[in-house]
Amino acid sequence: MSSDQDNCYLCKEYLRDPVTIPCGHGFCSICLKTYWDHADHTGSYLCPQCRVTYNKRPSPRRLTSSRHSTLQRSNESFPPPPPSPDYNYAGPQDVGCDICVGKKNKAVKSCLMCLASYCEKHVKPHYESTTFKRHKLVDEIGHLDRQICPQHQKGLELFCRTDQMCICVLCTVKEHKGHDMVSAEQERGDEQQRLGATQAEIQEKIHDRLKQMEELKQAVDALKNSAQRAFQECEKTFADMIRSIERMQQEMAKLISTNKKAALNNAEGHMERLNHEISDLKRRDSEISQLSRTEDHIHFIQCYHTLTAQTEAEDLPTVSVNPYFSFGPVTKAISEMKQHLNEFSNDELVKVAKTVNKMPFCQLDESKKKRQSMKSEEAPMYKSVPVQEPQYRDEFLRYACQLTLDPRTAYRLLHLSRGNRKATLKRDPQSYSDNSARFDSLPQVLCMEALSGGAYYWEVDWSGEGAAIGITYAGIKRTGYGDSCRIGYNRKSWSLFCSDSSFSARHYKDQLDINAPYTSRIGVFLDCNGGTLSFYAVGETMSLIHRFKASFTEAVYPGFWVYYESAIALVQL
């Protein structure tokens, strides 16, 4: 009897003319074609087995039977790679023309009535024909499927205030009957006013931070002048006392220098914080200005809450400067020591040190700062962990670890380069030696480093049609096609599958499809003691894609699965 791996998921028979798709599952060629030709889809295609969604119909890759030897599979000839993209054609980050056949040109306009994007050639009828005079053209935008009601396949024209969501006309008949509904244009107008108030608040904060920055700069200048005067007075006074006060002169100079350095370091730290906050506020002000000018009401509504939530939840601390901070007490004390050199020298030195050390130059007032925990759908599932998970990339980099791919585990068609930091699936087998640790049937590779008992962070660049990024125990099976070998499909491993249209998180029998923007760089944060594995879209602000909660009972190894014409690369941090 054939094993489950040799049977087609659709017909339950032995694989005939087997093909595979980006998620890694294989089917009979005719079964997969029939399924996608007759499936009730709306411009998207699902894997019949794991239900991963693709925005465009994938091109299946032909495989030999799993009953053949590993050497036969390795020597299998793959179809030639596609030609390099032309400069004028749409790239991975561009919006493609929906009318172009074959290679798609870059879109220049999107029609909110047609829910399609057009290149310069195919948009001309909208300008020249009266048929399209009522159609609304805007600058090209991606994800036009978000403009369509997923239930009724109608354009989103209304906003339900009761459920806080965009709806179509047919939604008012049943699902949202009796709810408080307005047009998308009216809701955008109302939120535009609130957005204006938010922008005014940000601008006021910018003005406040600039004012504090100016005050701090003036205080620093006064501090430097005061310190300079103090040095001059000290030198003049100590010149008269010469031998008897030589030791105290050194102590006094050291005291002034130490306090000046500490005060300047304190001020520079606050100035750096203010610069960061001003830059962040300006960036958000620019994002709000850009959002205010968009002509797409749905895009405006969907982005509005994200932009305003951060501002409403944020109350920046105030930097206050001590107006009485100076080195005046030092000069005064020196004059007193001159008069009472022999009797009071030691006592006065102690008194001066106490006076200066207790006087702060500037400090950060956090009395108004509110600390709100981030809310997410998965928050109730997780307990507090020993390591506080960072929010910004600079904070993640404190836990950076350098990883190297292990050639002993690499599938024979995986080509390792860049000092074993990049893996690419190619047509020609590599001259790897026989090794029991090697994956003999699946395009997978593990890292050499074992991670345990701490927090670790690494970043991965991926390209092509699909790749999986994850971790696994050393005991994962290395031979065969079964789920016990696949990273993320068993109890011993966890993974995030990436394609050009979707993400999915996998562990054992659980799979979660994730709706997140496309990103080619994934940041991975592993807290072994806290029991969390988190995947982030890397950027100025780290965007969480998914977080696993697990009890890691032994050391884990970062691992990767690579699809045809795809590659992964470990980023040097």
Coordinates of C-alpha atoms in Angstrom, one line a residue:
M1 CA 0.0 0.0 0.0
S2 CA 1.2 3.5 -0.8
S3 CA 2.1 5.8 2.1
D4 CA 0.2 9.1 2.7
Q5 CA 3.0 11.0 1.2
D6 CA 2.7 9.1 -2.1
N7 CA -1.1 9.7 -2.4
C8 CA -2.8 12.7 -3.9
Y9 CA -4.8 14.7 -1.3
L10 CA -7.7 15.3 -3.8
C11 CA -8.2 11.8 -5.4
K12 CA -6.6 9.7 -2.6
E13 CA -4.9 7.7 -5.3
Y14 CA -1.2 7.2 -6.0
L15 CA 0.3 10.5 -7.4
R16 CA 0.1 10.6 -11.2
D17 CA 2.2 13.2 -12.9
P18 CA 2.9 14.8 -9.5
V19 CA 3.3 18.6 -9.1
T20 CA 3.9 20.9 -6.1
I21 CA 2.9 24.4 -5.2
P22 CA 4.7 27.1 -3.1
C23 CA 3.3 25.9 0.2
G24 CA 5.1 22.5 -0.4
H25 CA 2.1 20.2 -0.9
G26 CA 1.9 17.9 -3.9
F27 CA -1.0 16.7 -6.0
C28 CA -1.8 15.0 -9.3
S29 CA -1.4 17.5 -12.1
I30 CA -4.9 16.9 -13.5
C31 CA -6.5 16.9 -10.0
L32 CA -5.0 20.3 -9.1
K33 CA -6.0 21.8 -12.5
T34 CA -9.5 20.5 -12.2
Y35 CA -9.8 21.8 -8.6
W36 CA -8.7 25.3 -9.4
D37 CA -10.7 25.4 -12.7
H38 CA -13.9 24.7 -10.9
A39 CA -13.3 26.0 -7.4
D40 CA -15.6 28.8 -6.3
H41 CA -12.9 31.5 -5.8
T42 CA -13.0 35.2 -6.2
G43 CA -9.7 36.0 -7.7
S44 CA -7.7 34.1 -5.1
Y45 CA -6.6 30.4 -5.0
L46 CA -6.4 28.1 -2.0
C47 CA -4.1 25.1 -1.4
P48 CA -6.6 22.2 -1.2
Q49 CA -4.7 20.7 1.7
C50 CA -3.5 23.6 4.0
R51 CA -5.8 26.4 2.7
V52 CA -2.9 28.9 2.1
T53 CA -4.3 31.8 0.0
Y54 CA -2.6 33.0 -3.2
N55 CA -3.7 36.2 -5.0
K56 CA -2.7 34.8 -8.3
R57 CA -2.8 31.3 -9.6
P58 CA 0.6 29.6 -8.8
S59 CA 2.5 27.7 -11.5
P60 CA 2.8 24.1 -10.3
R61 CA 6.2 22.5 -10.4
R62 CA 6.5 19.1 -11.8
L63 CA 8.1 16.4 -9.6
T64 CA 9.2 12.8 -10.0
S65 CA 7.5 10.1 -8.0
S66 CA 8.5 9.9 -4.4
R67 CA 9.3 6.2 -4.9
H68 CA 12.4 7.1 -7.0
S69 CA 15.7 7.3 -5.3
T70 CA 17.1 10.5 -3.9
L71 CA 19.8 10.5 -6.6
Q72 CA 17.1 10.3 -9.3
R73 CA 15.3 13.3 -7.7
S74 CA 18.5 15.2 -7.4
N75 CA 19.3 14.7 -11.1
E76 CA 15.9 15.8 -12.2
S77 CA 16.0 18.6 -14.7
F78 CA 14.1 21.7 -13.7
P79 CA 12.4 24.1 -16.1
P80 CA 14.5 27.0 -17.1
P81 CA 14.2 30.1 -14.8
P82 CA 12.0 33.0 -16.0
P83 CA 13.8 35.9 -17.8
S84 CA 14.9 38.8 -15.7
P85 CA 12.2 41.5 -15.3
D86 CA 12.3 44.4 -17.7
Y87 CA 12.8 47.9 -16.2
N88 CA 9.4 49.0 -17.6
Y89 CA 7.5 46.1 -16.1
A90 CA 6.0 46.0 -12.6
G91 CA 8.3 44.7 -10.0
P92 CA 7.4 43.0 -6.7
Q93 CA 6.8 46.3 -5.0
D94 CA 4.9 47.9 -7.9
V95 CA 1.2 47.9 -8.7
G96 CA 0.7 45.9 -12.0
C97 CA -1.8 46.7 -14.7
D98 CA -4.8 44.4 -14.5
I99 CA -5.4 44.5 -18.3
C100 CA -1.9 43.6 -19.5
V101 CA -1.5 39.9 -20.6
G102 CA 1.7 38.1 -19.7
K103 CA 4.2 40.6 -18.3
K104 CA 2.4 43.4 -16.6
N105 CA 3.4 47.1 -17.0
K106 CA 3.5 49.4 -14.0
A107 CA 0.1 50.9 -13.2
V108 CA -0.3 54.7 -13.2
K109 CA -3.9 55.0 -12.2
S110 CA -6.5 52.9 -10.3
C111 CA -10.3 53.2 -11.0
L112 CA -12.5 53.0 -7.8
M113 CA -15.5 52.1 -10.0
C114 CA -13.8 49.3 -12.0
L115 CA -11.7 48.2 -9.0
A116 CA -8.8 47.8 -11.4
S117 CA -5.4 49.4 -12.0
Y118 CA -4.2 50.5 -15.5
C119 CA -0.9 51.3 -17.2
E120 CA -0.5 54.4 -19.4
K121 CA -1.8 52.5 -22.4
H122 CA -4.8 50.9 -20.9
V123 CA -6.0 53.9 -18.9
K124 CA -6.5 56.0 -22.0
P125 CA -10.2 54.9 -22.5
H126 CA -11.1 56.3 -19.1
Y127 CA -9.9 59.7 -20.4
E128 CA -11.2 59.5 -24.0
S129 CA -14.5 57.6 -23.8
T130 CA -17.7 59.1 -22.3
T131 CA -18.6 55.6 -21.0
F132 CA -16.1 56.1 -18.2
K133 CA -16.9 59.8 -17.4
R134 CA -18.4 58.9 -14.0
H135 CA -15.5 56.7 -13.0
K136 CA -13.1 58.0 -10.4
L137 CA -9.4 57.7 -11.1
V138 CA -6.8 58.0 -8.4
D139 CA -3.1 57.4 -8.2
E140 CA -2.3 53.7 -8.4
I141 CA -3.0 51.8 -5.2
G142 CA -2.5 48.1 -4.4
H143 CA -4.9 45.6 -2.7
L144 CA -8.0 46.8 -4.6
D145 CA -9.7 43.7 -3.3
R146 CA -10.0 45.6 0.0
Q147 CA -12.5 47.8 -1.8
I148 CA -14.8 44.9 -2.3
C149 CA -17.2 43.4 0.2
P150 CA -15.9 39.8 0.8
Q151 CA -19.5 38.5 1.3
H152 CA -21.4 40.2 -1.5
Q153 CA -18.6 41.1 -3.9
K154 CA -19.9 44.6 -4.2
G155 CA -18.0 47.9 -3.8
L156 CA -17.6 49.2 -0.3
E157 CA -19.6 52.5 -0.3
L158 CA -21.0 52.9 3.3
F159 CA -19.6 52.9 6.8
C160 CA -21.4 51.2 9.7
R161 CA -20.8 53.2 12.8
T162 CA -22.4 50.5 14.9
D163 CA -19.8 47.9 13.9
Q164 CA -17.1 50.3 12.9
M165 CA -16.5 48.8 9.5
C166 CA -17.0 49.6 5.8
I167 CA -19.9 47.8 4.1
C168 CA -21.6 47.5 0.7
V169 CA -25.3 48.3 -0.1
L170 CA -26.3 44.7 0.2
C171 CA -24.9 44.5 3.8
T172 CA -27.7 47.0 4.9
V173 CA -30.4 44.4 4.0
K174 CA -29.5 41.8 6.6
E175 CA -26.2 41.8 8.4
H176 CA -26.3 45.6 9.3
K177 CA -30.0 46.2 9.2
G178 CA -31.1 48.9 11.6
H179 CA -27.5 50.0 12.3
D180 CA -26.2 53.6 12.2
M181 CA -24.8 53.9 8.7
V182 CA -23.4 56.8 6.7
S183 CA -21.6 57.2 3.4
A184 CA -17.9 56.6 3.3
E185 CA -17.5 60.2 2.2
Q186 CA -19.4 61.5 5.2
E187 CA -17.5 59.3 7.6
R188 CA -14.2 60.4 6.1
G189 CA -15.3 64.1 6.5
D190 CA -16.1 63.6 10.2
E191 CA -12.8 61.7 10.8
Q192 CA -10.9 64.3 8.7
Q193 CA -11.9 66.9 11.3
R194 CA -10.8 64.7 14.2
L195 CA -7.6 64.0 12.3
G196 CA -7.0 67.8 12.0
A197 CA -7.3 68.0 15.8
T198 CA -4.8 65.2 16.1
Q199 CA -2.4 66.9 13.8
A200 CA -2.8 70.2 15.7
E201 CA -1.9 68.3 18.9
I202 CA 1.2 66.8 17.3
Q203 CA 2.3 70.2 16.0
E204 CA 1.8 71.6 19.5
K205 CA 4.0 68.9 20.9
I206 CA 6.6 69.6 18.2
H207 CA 6.6 73.3 19.3
D208 CA 6.9 72.3 22.9
R209 CA 9.8 70.0 22.3
L210 CA 11.6 72.6 20.2
K211 CA 11.1 75.1 23.0
Q212 CA 12.5 72.7 25.6
M213 CA 15.4 72.0 23.2
E214 CA 16.2 75.7 23.0
E215 CA 16.0 76.1 26.8
L216 CA 18.3 73.1 27.3
K217 CA 20.8 74.5 24.8
Q218 CA 20.8 77.9 26.6
A219 CA 21.3 76.1 29.9
V220 CA 24.2 74.1 28.5
D221 CA 25.9 77.3 27.3
A222 CA 25.4 78.9 30.7
L223 CA 26.8 75.7 32.3
K224 CA 29.9 75.9 30.2
N225 CA 30.4 79.6 30.9
S226 CA 29.9 79.0 34.6
A227 CA 32.3 76.1 34.6
Q228 CA 34.9 78.2 32.7
R229 CA 34.6 81.0 35.2
A230 CA 34.9 78.6 38.1
F231 CA 38.1 77.1 36.6
Q232 CA 39.6 80.6 36.3
E233 CA 38.8 81.6 39.8
C234 CA 40.2 78.3 41.1
E235 CA 43.5 78.8 39.3
K236 CA 43.8 82.4 40.5
T237 CA 43.1 81.6 44.1
F238 CA 45.2 78.4 44.3
A239 CA 48.1 80.4 42.8
D240 CA 48.2 82.4 46.1
M241 CA 48.0 79.4 48.4
I242 CA 50.6 77.4 46.4
R243 CA 52.0 74.6 48.7
S244 CA 49.5 74.5 51.5
I245 CA 46.5 74.1 49.2
E246 CA 48.1 72.1 46.4
R247 CA 46.3 68.9 47.4
M248 CA 43.0 70.7 47.8
Q249 CA 43.4 72.3 44.4
Q250 CA 43.6 69.0 42.7
E251 CA 40.6 67.7 44.5
M252 CA 38.5 70.8 43.6
A253 CA 39.4 70.6 39.9
K254 CA 38.5 67.0 39.9
L255 CA 35.2 67.8 41.6
I256 CA 34.3 70.4 39.0
S257 CA 35.3 68.3 36.0
T258 CA 33.3 65.3 37.3
N259 CA 30.2 67.3 37.9
K260 CA 30.5 69.1 34.6
K261 CA 30.9 65.9 32.7
A262 CA 28.0 64.3 34.5
A263 CA 25.8 67.3 33.9
L264 CA 26.7 67.5 30.2
N265 CA 26.2 63.7 29.7
N266 CA 22.8 64.1 31.3
A267 CA 21.9 67.0 29.0
E268 CA 23.2 65.3 25.9
G269 CA 21.1 62.2 26.8
H270 CA 17.9 64.4 27.0
M271 CA 18.8 66.2 23.8
E272 CA 19.2 62.9 22.0
R273 CA 15.8 61.8 23.3
L274 CA 14.2 65.1 22.2
N275 CA 15.7 64.8 18.8
H276 CA 14.3 61.3 18.4
E277 CA 10.8 62.4 19.6
I278 CA 10.8 65.5 17.3
S279 CA 11.8 63.3 14.3
D280 CA 9.1 60.8 15.2
L281 CA 6.5 63.5 15.6
K282 CA 7.5 65.1 12.3
R283 CA 7.2 61.8 10.6
R284 CA 3.7 61.2 11.9
D285 CA 2.8 64.8 11.0
S286 CA 4.0 64.0 7.4
E287 CA 2.0 60.7 7.4
I288 CA -1.1 62.5 8.5
S289 CA -0.6 65.2 5.8
Q290 CA -0.2 62.6 3.2
L291 CA -3.3 60.7 4.4
S292 CA -5.3 63.9 4.4
R293 CA -4.6 64.4 0.7
T294 CA -5.6 60.9 -0.4
E295 CA -8.6 60.7 -2.6
D296 CA -9.5 57.1 -1.5
H297 CA -12.0 57.2 1.3
I298 CA -11.7 53.6 2.2
H299 CA -7.9 53.8 2.4
F300 CA -8.3 56.9 4.6
I301 CA -10.7 55.2 7.0
Q302 CA -8.6 52.1 7.2
C303 CA -5.4 54.0 8.0
Y304 CA -7.0 56.7 10.2
H305 CA -7.3 54.7 13.5
T306 CA -3.7 53.4 13.2
L307 CA -2.3 56.9 13.0
T308 CA -4.4 58.4 15.7
A309 CA -4.1 55.6 18.2
Q310 CA -0.4 56.2 18.8
T311 CA -0.9 59.9 19.4
E312 CA -3.9 59.5 21.8
A313 CA -2.0 56.9 23.9
E314 CA 1.1 59.0 24.1
D315 CA 1.9 61.6 26.7
L316 CA 5.5 62.7 26.3
P317 CA 7.6 63.5 29.4
T318 CA 8.8 67.0 30.0
V319 CA 12.5 68.0 30.3
S320 CA 12.9 70.6 33.0
V321 CA 16.1 72.6 33.5
N322 CA 17.3 73.7 37.0
P323 CA 17.8 77.5 36.6
Y324 CA 19.9 77.6 39.8
F325 CA 22.5 75.2 38.7
S326 CA 26.0 76.8 38.6
F327 CA 29.4 76.5 40.0
G328 CA 29.0 79.6 42.1
P329 CA 29.2 77.7 45.4
V330 CA 32.6 76.5 44.3
T331 CA 34.0 80.0 43.9
K332 CA 32.5 81.1 47.2
A333 CA 33.9 78.1 49.0
I334 CA 37.4 78.8 47.6
S335 CA 37.4 82.3 49.0
E336 CA 36.4 80.9 52.4
M337 CA 39.2 78.3 52.3
K338 CA 41.7 81.0 51.6
Q339 CA 40.8 82.8 54.8
H340 CA 40.7 79.6 56.9
L341 CA 43.3 77.6 55.2
N342 CA 44.8 75.7 58.1
E343 CA 41.8 75.3 60.3
F344 CA 38.9 74.6 57.9
S345 CA 40.5 73.2 54.7
N346 CA 39.4 69.6 55.0
D347 CA 35.9 70.4 56.4
E348 CA 35.2 72.9 53.6
L349 CA 36.2 70.5 50.9
V350 CA 33.7 67.9 52.1
K351 CA 31.0 70.6 52.3
V352 CA 31.5 71.8 48.8
A353 CA 31.4 68.2 47.4
K354 CA 28.1 67.6 49.1
T355 CA 26.6 70.8 47.8
V356 CA 27.5 70.2 44.2
N357 CA 26.7 66.5 44.1
K358 CA 23.1 67.1 45.3
M359 CA 22.3 69.8 42.7
P360 CA 20.8 68.3 39.5
F361 CA 21.4 70.1 36.2
C362 CA 18.3 68.8 34.3
Q363 CA 16.0 65.8 34.7
L364 CA 13.2 64.0 32.9
D365 CA 9.8 64.4 34.4
E366 CA 7.8 61.2 33.8
S367 CA 5.0 61.9 36.2
K368 CA 2.6 62.4 33.3
K369 CA 3.8 59.5 31.3
K370 CA 1.2 56.7 30.9
R371 CA 2.3 53.2 30.3
Q372 CA -0.3 51.3 28.4
S373 CA 0.2 47.6 27.4
M374 CA -0.3 46.8 23.8
K375 CA -3.5 45.1 23.1
S376 CA -3.8 42.3 20.5
E377 CA -6.0 39.4 19.8
E378 CA -3.5 36.9 21.2
A379 CA -2.8 38.9 24.4
P380 CA -5.0 36.7 26.7
M381 CA -3.0 33.7 25.6
Y382 CA 0.4 34.9 27.0
K383 CA 1.7 35.4 30.5
S384 CA 4.4 37.9 31.5
V385 CA 7.9 36.7 30.5
P386 CA 11.3 37.3 32.2
V387 CA 12.6 39.3 29.2
Q388 CA 10.6 42.4 28.3
E389 CA 10.1 42.1 24.5
P390 CA 11.5 45.2 22.8
Q391 CA 9.5 47.5 20.5
Y392 CA 12.1 49.3 18.4
R393 CA 14.8 47.7 16.2
D394 CA 17.6 49.2 18.2
E395 CA 16.3 47.5 21.2
F396 CA 16.0 44.1 19.4
L397 CA 19.6 44.5 18.2
R398 CA 20.8 44.2 21.9
Y399 CA 19.9 40.5 21.6
A400 CA 21.4 40.0 18.1
C401 CA 23.1 36.7 17.4
Q402 CA 25.2 35.7 14.4
L403 CA 24.1 32.5 12.7
T404 CA 25.7 30.3 10.1
L405 CA 24.0 27.7 7.9
D406 CA 25.2 24.1 8.5
P407 CA 26.2 22.4 5.2
R408 CA 25.9 19.0 6.9
T409 CA 22.1 19.5 7.0
A410 CA 21.5 21.2 3.6
Y411 CA 19.4 19.4 1.0
R412 CA 21.5 18.5 -2.0
L413 CA 19.9 21.1 -4.3
L414 CA 20.4 23.9 -1.9
H415 CA 23.4 26.0 -2.8
L416 CA 25.1 27.8 0.2
S417 CA 27.0 31.0 -0.4
R418 CA 28.1 34.2 1.4
G419 CA 30.1 32.3 3.9
N420 CA 27.2 29.8 4.5
R421 CA 24.8 32.7 5.2
K422 CA 22.6 32.3 2.1
A423 CA 20.7 29.3 0.7
T424 CA 19.3 29.2 -2.9
L425 CA 17.4 26.2 -4.4
K426 CA 19.0 25.4 -7.7
R427 CA 18.7 22.8 -10.4
D428 CA 22.1 21.2 -10.0
P429 CA 22.9 19.0 -7.0
Q430 CA 25.8 20.1 -4.8
S431 CA 28.7 17.8 -4.0
Y432 CA 27.8 17.3 -0.4
S433 CA 29.0 14.2 1.4
D434 CA 26.6 11.6 2.8
N435 CA 25.5 12.6 6.2
S436 CA 22.7 11.3 8.5
A437 CA 22.0 14.9 9.5
R438 CA 21.1 15.9 6.0
F439 CA 17.5 16.4 4.7
D440 CA 17.4 14.0 1.8
S441 CA 14.0 14.8 0.3
L442 CA 13.0 18.3 1.4
P443 CA 14.7 21.6 0.5
Q444 CA 15.6 22.5 4.1
V445 CA 18.7 23.5 6.0
L446 CA 19.5 24.2 9.7
C447 CA 21.9 26.6 11.4
M448 CA 25.0 25.4 13.2
E449 CA 24.2 27.3 16.4
A450 CA 22.1 25.8 19.2
L451 CA 20.0 28.4 21.1
S452 CA 18.9 27.9 24.7
G453 CA 18.4 29.6 28.0
G454 CA 18.2 33.2 26.9
A455 CA 16.9 35.7 24.4
Y456 CA 18.1 35.9 20.8
Y457 CA 17.3 38.0 17.7
W458 CA 18.2 37.5 14.1
E459 CA 16.9 38.8 10.7
V460 CA 16.3 36.9 7.4
D461 CA 15.9 38.3 3.9
W462 CA 13.8 36.0 1.6
S463 CA 13.1 36.3 -2.1
G464 CA 11.3 34.3 -4.8
E465 CA 8.0 32.5 -4.7
G466 CA 8.1 31.1 -1.1
A467 CA 10.1 30.3 1.9
A468 CA 9.6 29.2 5.6
I469 CA 11.5 30.6 8.5
G470 CA 11.4 28.8 11.9
I471 CA 13.2 26.8 14.6
T472 CA 13.3 23.1 15.4
Y473 CA 14.7 20.6 18.0
A474 CA 17.7 18.6 16.8
G475 CA 15.5 15.5 16.8
I476 CA 13.5 16.4 13.7
K477 CA 13.4 13.6 11.1
R478 CA 15.8 14.1 8.2
T479 CA 14.6 11.4 5.7
G480 CA 11.5 11.4 3.6
Y481 CA 8.7 13.8 2.6
G482 CA 6.4 13.3 5.7
D483 CA 5.2 16.0 8.1
S484 CA 7.7 14.6 10.7
C485 CA 10.4 16.1 8.4
R486 CA 8.8 19.4 7.6
I487 CA 9.8 22.4 9.7
G488 CA 6.5 23.6 11.4
Y489 CA 4.4 20.5 10.7
N490 CA 5.3 18.5 13.8
R491 CA 5.6 18.9 17.6
K492 CA 9.4 19.5 17.3
S493 CA 9.3 22.7 15.2
W494 CA 7.6 26.1 14.6
S495 CA 7.7 28.1 11.4
L496 CA 6.3 31.1 9.5
F497 CA 5.6 30.5 5.8
C498 CA 6.1 33.5 3.5
S499 CA 4.8 34.0 0.0
D500 CA 4.3 37.1 -2.2
S501 CA 0.7 37.3 -1.1
S502 CA 0.3 35.8 2.4
F503 CA 1.9 34.5 5.6
S504 CA 0.9 31.5 7.6
A505 CA 2.1 30.3 11.0
R506 CA 2.5 26.6 11.5
H507 CA 3.1 24.2 14.4
Y508 CA 2.1 20.5 14.4
K509 CA -1.5 20.3 13.3
D510 CA -2.3 24.0 13.9
Q511 CA -2.1 26.5 11.0
L512 CA -3.1 30.2 11.1
D513 CA -3.3 32.3 7.9
I514 CA -2.1 35.8 8.6
N515 CA -3.2 39.0 6.9
A516 CA -0.2 41.2 6.9
P517 CA 1.6 43.5 4.4
Y518 CA 4.3 42.1 2.2
T519 CA 7.8 42.3 3.6
S520 CA 11.0 40.7 2.3
R521 CA 12.9 41.0 5.7
I522 CA 11.7 39.1 8.7
G523 CA 13.0 39.7 12.2
V524 CA 12.8 36.7 14.6
F525 CA 12.9 37.2 18.4
L526 CA 13.3 34.0 20.6
D527 CA 12.9 34.1 24.4
C528 CA 13.7 30.6 25.5
N529 CA 13.0 31.3 29.2
G530 CA 9.8 33.2 28.5
G531 CA 8.6 30.6 26.0
T532 CA 7.9 32.9 23.1
L533 CA 8.9 32.9 19.4
S534 CA 7.9 36.2 17.6
F535 CA 8.2 37.1 13.9
Y536 CA 8.3 40.8 12.9
A537 CA 8.3 42.8 9.7
V538 CA 11.5 44.8 10.0
G539 CA 11.3 48.6 9.6
E540 CA 11.6 51.8 11.6
T541 CA 8.9 50.5 13.8
M542 CA 8.8 46.7 14.2
S543 CA 5.4 45.3 13.1
L544 CA 4.4 42.0 14.8
I545 CA 3.4 39.3 12.3
H546 CA 2.8 36.4 14.7
R547 CA 3.9 35.1 18.1
F548 CA 4.1 31.5 19.2
K549 CA 3.8 30.5 22.9
A550 CA 5.6 27.3 23.8
S551 CA 7.7 25.6 26.4
F552 CA 11.1 25.0 24.9
T553 CA 12.4 21.9 26.7
E554 CA 15.7 21.7 24.9
A555 CA 18.0 23.7 22.6
V556 CA 16.6 24.8 19.3
Y557 CA 18.2 25.4 15.9
P558 CA 17.0 28.1 13.4
G559 CA 15.9 26.3 10.2
F560 CA 14.6 27.2 6.7
W561 CA 12.6 25.7 3.9
V562 CA 13.2 27.1 0.4
Y563 CA 10.9 26.8 -2.7
Y564 CA 12.0 26.7 -6.3
E565 CA 13.7 29.9 -7.7
S566 CA 13.7 31.2 -4.1
A567 CA 16.4 32.0 -1.5
I568 CA 17.0 33.0 2.1
A569 CA 19.8 35.0 3.5
L570 CA 20.9 35.6 7.1
V571 CA 21.4 39.4 7.7
Q572 CA 24.7 40.4 9.3
L573 CA 23.8 42.4 12.4

